[in-house]
CSV table of N, CA and C in Angstrom, one decimal:
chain,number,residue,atom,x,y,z
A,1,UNK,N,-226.8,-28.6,143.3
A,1,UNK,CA,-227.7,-27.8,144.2
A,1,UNK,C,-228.4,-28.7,145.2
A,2,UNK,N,-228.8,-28.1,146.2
A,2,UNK,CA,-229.6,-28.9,147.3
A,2,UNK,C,-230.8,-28.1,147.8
A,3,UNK,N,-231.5,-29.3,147.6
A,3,UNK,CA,-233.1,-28.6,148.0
A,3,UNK,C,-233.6,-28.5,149.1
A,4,UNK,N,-234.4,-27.1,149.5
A,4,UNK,CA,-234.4,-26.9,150.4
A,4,UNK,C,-235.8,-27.7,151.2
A,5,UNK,N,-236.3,-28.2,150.7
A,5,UNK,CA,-237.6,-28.9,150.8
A,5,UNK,C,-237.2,-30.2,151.1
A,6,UNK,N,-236.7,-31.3,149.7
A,6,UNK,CA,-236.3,-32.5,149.9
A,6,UNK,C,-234.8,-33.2,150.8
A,7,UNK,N,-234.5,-31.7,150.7
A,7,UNK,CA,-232.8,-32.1,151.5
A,7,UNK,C,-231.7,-33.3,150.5
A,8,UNK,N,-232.4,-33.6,149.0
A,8,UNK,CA,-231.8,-34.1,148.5
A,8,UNK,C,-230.8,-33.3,147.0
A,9,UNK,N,-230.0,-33.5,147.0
A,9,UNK,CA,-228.9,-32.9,146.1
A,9,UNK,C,-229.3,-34.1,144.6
A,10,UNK,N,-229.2,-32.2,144.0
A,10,UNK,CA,-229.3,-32.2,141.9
A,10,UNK,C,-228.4,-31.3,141.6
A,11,UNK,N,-228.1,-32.3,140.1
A,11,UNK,CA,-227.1,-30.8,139.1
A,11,UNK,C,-228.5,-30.5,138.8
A,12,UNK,N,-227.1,-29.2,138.2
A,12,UNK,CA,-228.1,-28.4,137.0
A,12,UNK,C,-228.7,-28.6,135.8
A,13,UNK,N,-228.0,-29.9,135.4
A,13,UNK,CA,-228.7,-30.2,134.0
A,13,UNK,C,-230.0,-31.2,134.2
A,14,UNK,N,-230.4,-32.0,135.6
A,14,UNK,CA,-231.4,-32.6,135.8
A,14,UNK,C,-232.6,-31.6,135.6
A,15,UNK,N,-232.6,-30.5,136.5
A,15,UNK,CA,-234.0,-29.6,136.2
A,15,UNK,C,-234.5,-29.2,134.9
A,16,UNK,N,-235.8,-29.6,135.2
A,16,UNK,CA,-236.6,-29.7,133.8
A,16,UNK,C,-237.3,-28.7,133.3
A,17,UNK,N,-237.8,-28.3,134.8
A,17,UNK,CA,-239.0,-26.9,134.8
A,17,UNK,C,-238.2,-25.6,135.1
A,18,UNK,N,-238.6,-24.4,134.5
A,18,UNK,CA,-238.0,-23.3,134.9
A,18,UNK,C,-239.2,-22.3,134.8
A,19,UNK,N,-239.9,-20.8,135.3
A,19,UNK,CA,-240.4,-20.4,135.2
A,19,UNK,C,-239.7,-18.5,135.9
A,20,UNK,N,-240.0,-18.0,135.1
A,20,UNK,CA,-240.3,-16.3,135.6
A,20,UNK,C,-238.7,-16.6,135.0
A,21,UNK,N,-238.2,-14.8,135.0
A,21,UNK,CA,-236.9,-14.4,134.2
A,21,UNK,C,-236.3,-13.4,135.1
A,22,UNK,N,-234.8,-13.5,134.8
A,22,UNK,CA,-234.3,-12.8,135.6
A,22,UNK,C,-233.5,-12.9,137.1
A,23,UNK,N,-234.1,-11.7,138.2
A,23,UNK,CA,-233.8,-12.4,139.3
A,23,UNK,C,-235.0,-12.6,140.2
A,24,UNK,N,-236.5,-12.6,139.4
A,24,UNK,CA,-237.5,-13.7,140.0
A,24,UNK,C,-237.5,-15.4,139.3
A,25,UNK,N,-236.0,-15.5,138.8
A,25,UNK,CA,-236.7,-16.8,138.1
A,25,UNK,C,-236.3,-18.1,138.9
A,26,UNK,N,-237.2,-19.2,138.9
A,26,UNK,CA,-237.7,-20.1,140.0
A,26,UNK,C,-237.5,-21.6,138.9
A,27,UNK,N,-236.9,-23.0,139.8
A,27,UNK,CA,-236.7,-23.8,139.2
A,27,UNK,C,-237.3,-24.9,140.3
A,28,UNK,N,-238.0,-25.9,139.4
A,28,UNK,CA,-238.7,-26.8,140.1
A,28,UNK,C,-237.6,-28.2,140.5
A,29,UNK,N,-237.4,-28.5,141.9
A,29,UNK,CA,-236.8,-29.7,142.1
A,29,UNK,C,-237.2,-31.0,141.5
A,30,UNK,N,-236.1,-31.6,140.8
A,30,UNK,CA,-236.4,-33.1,139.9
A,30,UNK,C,-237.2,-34.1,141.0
A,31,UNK,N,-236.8,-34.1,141.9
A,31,UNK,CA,-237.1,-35.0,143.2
A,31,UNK,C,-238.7,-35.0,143.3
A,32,UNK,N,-238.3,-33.7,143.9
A,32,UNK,CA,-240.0,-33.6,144.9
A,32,UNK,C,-240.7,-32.7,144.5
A,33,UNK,N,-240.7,-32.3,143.3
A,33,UNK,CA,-241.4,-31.2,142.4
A,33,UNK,C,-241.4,-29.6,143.5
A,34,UNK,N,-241.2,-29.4,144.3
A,34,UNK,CA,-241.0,-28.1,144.7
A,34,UNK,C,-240.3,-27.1,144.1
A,35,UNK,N,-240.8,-26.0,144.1
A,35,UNK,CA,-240.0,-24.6,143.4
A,35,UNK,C,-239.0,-24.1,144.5
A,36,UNK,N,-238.3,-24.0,143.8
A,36,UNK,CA,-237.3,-23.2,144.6
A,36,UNK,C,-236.8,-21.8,143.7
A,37,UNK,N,-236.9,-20.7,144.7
A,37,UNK,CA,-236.3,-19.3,144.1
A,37,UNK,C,-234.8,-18.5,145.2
A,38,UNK,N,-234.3,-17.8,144.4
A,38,UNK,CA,-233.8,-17.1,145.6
A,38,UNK,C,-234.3,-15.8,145.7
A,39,UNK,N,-234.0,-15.0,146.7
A,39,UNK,CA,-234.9,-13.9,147.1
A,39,UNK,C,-234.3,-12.8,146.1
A,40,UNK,N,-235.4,-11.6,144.8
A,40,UNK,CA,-234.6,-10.8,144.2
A,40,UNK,C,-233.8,-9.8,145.1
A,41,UNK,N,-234.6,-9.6,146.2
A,41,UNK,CA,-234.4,-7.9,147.4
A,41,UNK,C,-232.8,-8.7,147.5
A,42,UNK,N,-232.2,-9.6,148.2
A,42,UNK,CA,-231.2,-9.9,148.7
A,42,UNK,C,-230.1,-10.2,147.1
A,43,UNK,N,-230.3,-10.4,146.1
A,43,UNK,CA,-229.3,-10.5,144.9
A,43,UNK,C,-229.4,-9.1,144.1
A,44,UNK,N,-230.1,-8.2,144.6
A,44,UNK,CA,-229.8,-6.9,144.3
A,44,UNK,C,-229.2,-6.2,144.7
A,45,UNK,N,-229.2,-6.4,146.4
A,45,UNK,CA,-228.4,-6.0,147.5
A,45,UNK,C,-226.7,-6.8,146.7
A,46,UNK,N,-226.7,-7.5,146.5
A,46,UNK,CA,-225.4,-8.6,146.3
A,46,UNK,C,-224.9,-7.6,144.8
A,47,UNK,N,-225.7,-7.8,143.9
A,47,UNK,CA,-225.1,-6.5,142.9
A,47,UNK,C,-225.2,-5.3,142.9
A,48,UNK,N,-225.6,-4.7,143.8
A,48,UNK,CA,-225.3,-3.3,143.8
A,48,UNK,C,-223.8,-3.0,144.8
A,49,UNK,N,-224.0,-4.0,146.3
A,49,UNK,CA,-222.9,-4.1,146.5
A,49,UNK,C,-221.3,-4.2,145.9
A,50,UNK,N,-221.7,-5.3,145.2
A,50,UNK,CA,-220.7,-5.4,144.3
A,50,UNK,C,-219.6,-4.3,143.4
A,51,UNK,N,-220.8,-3.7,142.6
A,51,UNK,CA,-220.4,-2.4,141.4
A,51,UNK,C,-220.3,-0.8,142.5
A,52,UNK,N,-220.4,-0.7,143.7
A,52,UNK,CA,-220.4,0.3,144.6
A,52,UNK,C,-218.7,-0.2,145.1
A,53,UNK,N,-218.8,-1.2,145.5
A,53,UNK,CA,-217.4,-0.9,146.1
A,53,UNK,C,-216.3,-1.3,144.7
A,54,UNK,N,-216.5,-1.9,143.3
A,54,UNK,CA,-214.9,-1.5,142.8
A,54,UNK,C,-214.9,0.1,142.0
A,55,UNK,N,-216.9,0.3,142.1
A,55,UNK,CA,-216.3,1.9,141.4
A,55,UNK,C,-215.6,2.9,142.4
A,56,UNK,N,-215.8,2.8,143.7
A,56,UNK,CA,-215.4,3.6,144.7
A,56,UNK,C,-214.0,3.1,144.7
A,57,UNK,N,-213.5,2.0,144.6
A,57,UNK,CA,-212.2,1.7,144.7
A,57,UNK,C,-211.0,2.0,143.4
A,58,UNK,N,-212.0,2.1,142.4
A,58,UNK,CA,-211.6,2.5,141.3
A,58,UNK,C,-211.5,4.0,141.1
A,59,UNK,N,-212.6,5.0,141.9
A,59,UNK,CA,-212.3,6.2,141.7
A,59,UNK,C,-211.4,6.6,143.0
A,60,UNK,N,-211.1,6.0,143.8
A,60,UNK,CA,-210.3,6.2,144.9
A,60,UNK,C,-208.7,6.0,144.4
A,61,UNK,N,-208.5,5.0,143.3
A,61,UNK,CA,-207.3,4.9,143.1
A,61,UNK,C,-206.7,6.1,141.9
A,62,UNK,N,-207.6,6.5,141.3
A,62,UNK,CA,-207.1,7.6,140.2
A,62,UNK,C,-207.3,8.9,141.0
A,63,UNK,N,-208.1,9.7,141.6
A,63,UNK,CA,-208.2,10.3,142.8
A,63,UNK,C,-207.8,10.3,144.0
A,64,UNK,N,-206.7,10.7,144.2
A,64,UNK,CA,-205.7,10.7,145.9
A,64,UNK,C,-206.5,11.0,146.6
A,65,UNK,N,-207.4,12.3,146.4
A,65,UNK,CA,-207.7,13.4,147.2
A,65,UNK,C,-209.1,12.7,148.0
A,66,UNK,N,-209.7,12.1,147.3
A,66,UNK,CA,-211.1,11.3,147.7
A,66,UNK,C,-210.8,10.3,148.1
A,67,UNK,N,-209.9,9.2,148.8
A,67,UNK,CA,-209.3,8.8,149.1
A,67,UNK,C,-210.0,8.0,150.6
A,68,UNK,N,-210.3,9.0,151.4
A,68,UNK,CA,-210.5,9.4,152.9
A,68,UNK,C,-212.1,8.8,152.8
A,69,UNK,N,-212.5,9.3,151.5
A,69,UNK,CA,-214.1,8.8,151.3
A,69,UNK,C,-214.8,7.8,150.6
A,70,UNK,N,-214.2,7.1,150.0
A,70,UNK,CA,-213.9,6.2,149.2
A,70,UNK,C,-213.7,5.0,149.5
A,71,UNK,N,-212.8,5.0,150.8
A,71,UNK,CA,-212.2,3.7,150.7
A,71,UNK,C,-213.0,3.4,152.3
A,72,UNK,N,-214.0,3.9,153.1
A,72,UNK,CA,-215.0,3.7,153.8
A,72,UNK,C,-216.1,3.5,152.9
A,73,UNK,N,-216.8,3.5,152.2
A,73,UNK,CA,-217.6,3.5,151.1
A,73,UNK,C,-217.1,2.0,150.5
A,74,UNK,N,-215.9,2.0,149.9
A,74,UNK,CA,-215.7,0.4,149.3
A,74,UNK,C,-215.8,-0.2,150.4
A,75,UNK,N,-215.9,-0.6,151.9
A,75,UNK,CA,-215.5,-1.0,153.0
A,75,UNK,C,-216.7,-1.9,153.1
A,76,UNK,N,-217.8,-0.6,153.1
A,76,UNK,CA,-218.9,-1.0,153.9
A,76,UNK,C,-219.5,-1.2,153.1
A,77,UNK,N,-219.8,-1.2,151.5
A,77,UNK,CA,-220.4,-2.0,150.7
A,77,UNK,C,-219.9,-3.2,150.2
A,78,UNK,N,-218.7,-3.6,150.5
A,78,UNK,CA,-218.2,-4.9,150.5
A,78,UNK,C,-218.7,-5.6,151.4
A,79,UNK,N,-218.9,-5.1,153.0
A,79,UNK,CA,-219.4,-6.0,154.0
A,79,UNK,C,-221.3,-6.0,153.4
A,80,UNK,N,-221.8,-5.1,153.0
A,80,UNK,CA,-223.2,-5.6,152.2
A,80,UNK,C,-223.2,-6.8,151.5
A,81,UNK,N,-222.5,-6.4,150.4
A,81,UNK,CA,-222.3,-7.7,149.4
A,81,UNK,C,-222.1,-8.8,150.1
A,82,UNK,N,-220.8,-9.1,151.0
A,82,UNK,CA,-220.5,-10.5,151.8
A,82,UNK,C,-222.0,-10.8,152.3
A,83,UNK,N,-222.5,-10.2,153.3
A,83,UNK,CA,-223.5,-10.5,154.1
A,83,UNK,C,-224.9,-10.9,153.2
A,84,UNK,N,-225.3,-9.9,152.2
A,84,UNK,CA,-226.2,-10.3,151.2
A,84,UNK,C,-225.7,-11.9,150.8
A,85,UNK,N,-224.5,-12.1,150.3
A,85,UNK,CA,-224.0,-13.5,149.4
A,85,UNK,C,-224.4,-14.4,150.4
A,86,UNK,N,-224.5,-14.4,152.2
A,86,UNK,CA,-224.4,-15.7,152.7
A,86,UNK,C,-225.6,-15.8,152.9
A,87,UNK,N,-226.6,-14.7,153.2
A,87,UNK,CA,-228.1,-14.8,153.2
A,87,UNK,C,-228.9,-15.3,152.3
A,88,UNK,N,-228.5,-15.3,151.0
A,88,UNK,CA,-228.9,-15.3,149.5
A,88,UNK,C,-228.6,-16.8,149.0
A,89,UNK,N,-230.0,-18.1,149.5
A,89,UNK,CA,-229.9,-19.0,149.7
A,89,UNK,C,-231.1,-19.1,148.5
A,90,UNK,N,-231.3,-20.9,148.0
A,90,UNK,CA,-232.5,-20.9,147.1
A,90,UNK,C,-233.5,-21.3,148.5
A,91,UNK,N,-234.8,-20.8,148.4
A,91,UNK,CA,-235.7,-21.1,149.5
A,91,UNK,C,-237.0,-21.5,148.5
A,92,UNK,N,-237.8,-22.2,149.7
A,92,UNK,CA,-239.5,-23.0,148.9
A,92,UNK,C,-240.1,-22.3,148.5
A,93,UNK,N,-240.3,-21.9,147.3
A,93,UNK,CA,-241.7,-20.8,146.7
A,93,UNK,C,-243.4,-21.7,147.2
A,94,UNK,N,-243.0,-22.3,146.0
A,94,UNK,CA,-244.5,-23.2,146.5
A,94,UNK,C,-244.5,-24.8,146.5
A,95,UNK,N,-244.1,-25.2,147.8
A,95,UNK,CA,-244.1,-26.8,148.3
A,95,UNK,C,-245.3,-27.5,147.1
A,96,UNK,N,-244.9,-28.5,147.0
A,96,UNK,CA,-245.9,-29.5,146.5
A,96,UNK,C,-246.8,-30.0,146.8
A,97,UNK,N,-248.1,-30.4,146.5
A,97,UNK,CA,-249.2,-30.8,147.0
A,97,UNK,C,-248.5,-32.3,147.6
A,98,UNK,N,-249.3,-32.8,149.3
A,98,UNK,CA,-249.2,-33.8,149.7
A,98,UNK,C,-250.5,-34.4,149.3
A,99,UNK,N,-249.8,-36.1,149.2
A,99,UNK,CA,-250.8,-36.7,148.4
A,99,UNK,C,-251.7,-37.3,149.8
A,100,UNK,N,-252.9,-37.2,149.8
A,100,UNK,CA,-253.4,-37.9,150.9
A,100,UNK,C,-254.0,-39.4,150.7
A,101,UNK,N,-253.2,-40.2,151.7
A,101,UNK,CA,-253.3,-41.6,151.7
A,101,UNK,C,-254.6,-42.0,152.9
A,102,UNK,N,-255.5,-43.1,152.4
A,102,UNK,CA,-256.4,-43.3,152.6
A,102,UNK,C,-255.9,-44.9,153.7
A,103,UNK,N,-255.7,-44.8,154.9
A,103,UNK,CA,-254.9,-45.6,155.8
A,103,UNK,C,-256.0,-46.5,156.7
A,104,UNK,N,-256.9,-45.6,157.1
A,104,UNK,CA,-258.0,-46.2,157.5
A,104,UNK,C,-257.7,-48.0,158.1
A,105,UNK,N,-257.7,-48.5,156.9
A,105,UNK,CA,-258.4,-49.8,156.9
A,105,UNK,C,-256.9,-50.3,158.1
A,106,UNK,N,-255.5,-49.7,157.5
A,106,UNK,CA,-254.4,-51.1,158.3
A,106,UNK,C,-254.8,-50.2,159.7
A,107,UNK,N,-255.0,-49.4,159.9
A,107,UNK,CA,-255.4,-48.9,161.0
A,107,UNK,C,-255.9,-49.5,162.5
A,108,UNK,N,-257.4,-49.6,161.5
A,108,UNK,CA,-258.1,-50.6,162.5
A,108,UNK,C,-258.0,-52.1,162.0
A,109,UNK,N,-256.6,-52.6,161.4
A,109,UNK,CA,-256.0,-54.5,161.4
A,109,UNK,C,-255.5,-54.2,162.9
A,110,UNK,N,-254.9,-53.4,163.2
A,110,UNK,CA,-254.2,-53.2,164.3
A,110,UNK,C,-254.0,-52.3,165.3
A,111,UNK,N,-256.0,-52.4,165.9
A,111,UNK,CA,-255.8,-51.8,167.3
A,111,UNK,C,-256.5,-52.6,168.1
């Protein structure tokens, strides 16, 4: 996986932290402690797409007659699903605290 925060690449067996279940659940980058989730609205879209276009393809194939209806329906919920799948990225829940460095002093060595 690659994080969207650190721009640095993890497997899956490095992550340590996991939190929430389902399709809100969110894993903390090994790196840079950032959460990362993917969005539920868009992997819902991705499985509903999904089970819409092979049942319509599936009642379109035992049904001749619905045919006409069916196989517009599998069409255009396949192009949901694609479109959902490439949108359907992991993004930053909640960035990590930056640590603030107290610079001050090389500051004024060198002005």
């Amino acid at each position: 996986m690659l994080c969207t925060h650190c721009s640095q690449s993890f497997g899956v067996n490095l992550v340590q932290n996991q939190r929430g279940k389902g399709l809100n659940s969110q894993i903390q980058c090994p790196h840079c402690e950032a959460w990362l989730g993917k969005s539920p609205t868009l992997s819902r879209l991705k499985i509903l797409g999904f089970y819409i276009s092979i049942a319509a393809l599936v009642f379109g194939y035992f049904n001749p007659e619905f045919r006409n209806l069916t196989t517009p329906v599998a069409i255009f919920s396949t192009m949901i699903l694609l479109v959902s799948h490439m949108m359907d990225h992991l993004k930053v829940t909640e960035a990590p605290e930056k640590v603030v460095v107290d610079d001050s002093e090389h500051r004024r060595k060198y002005r």
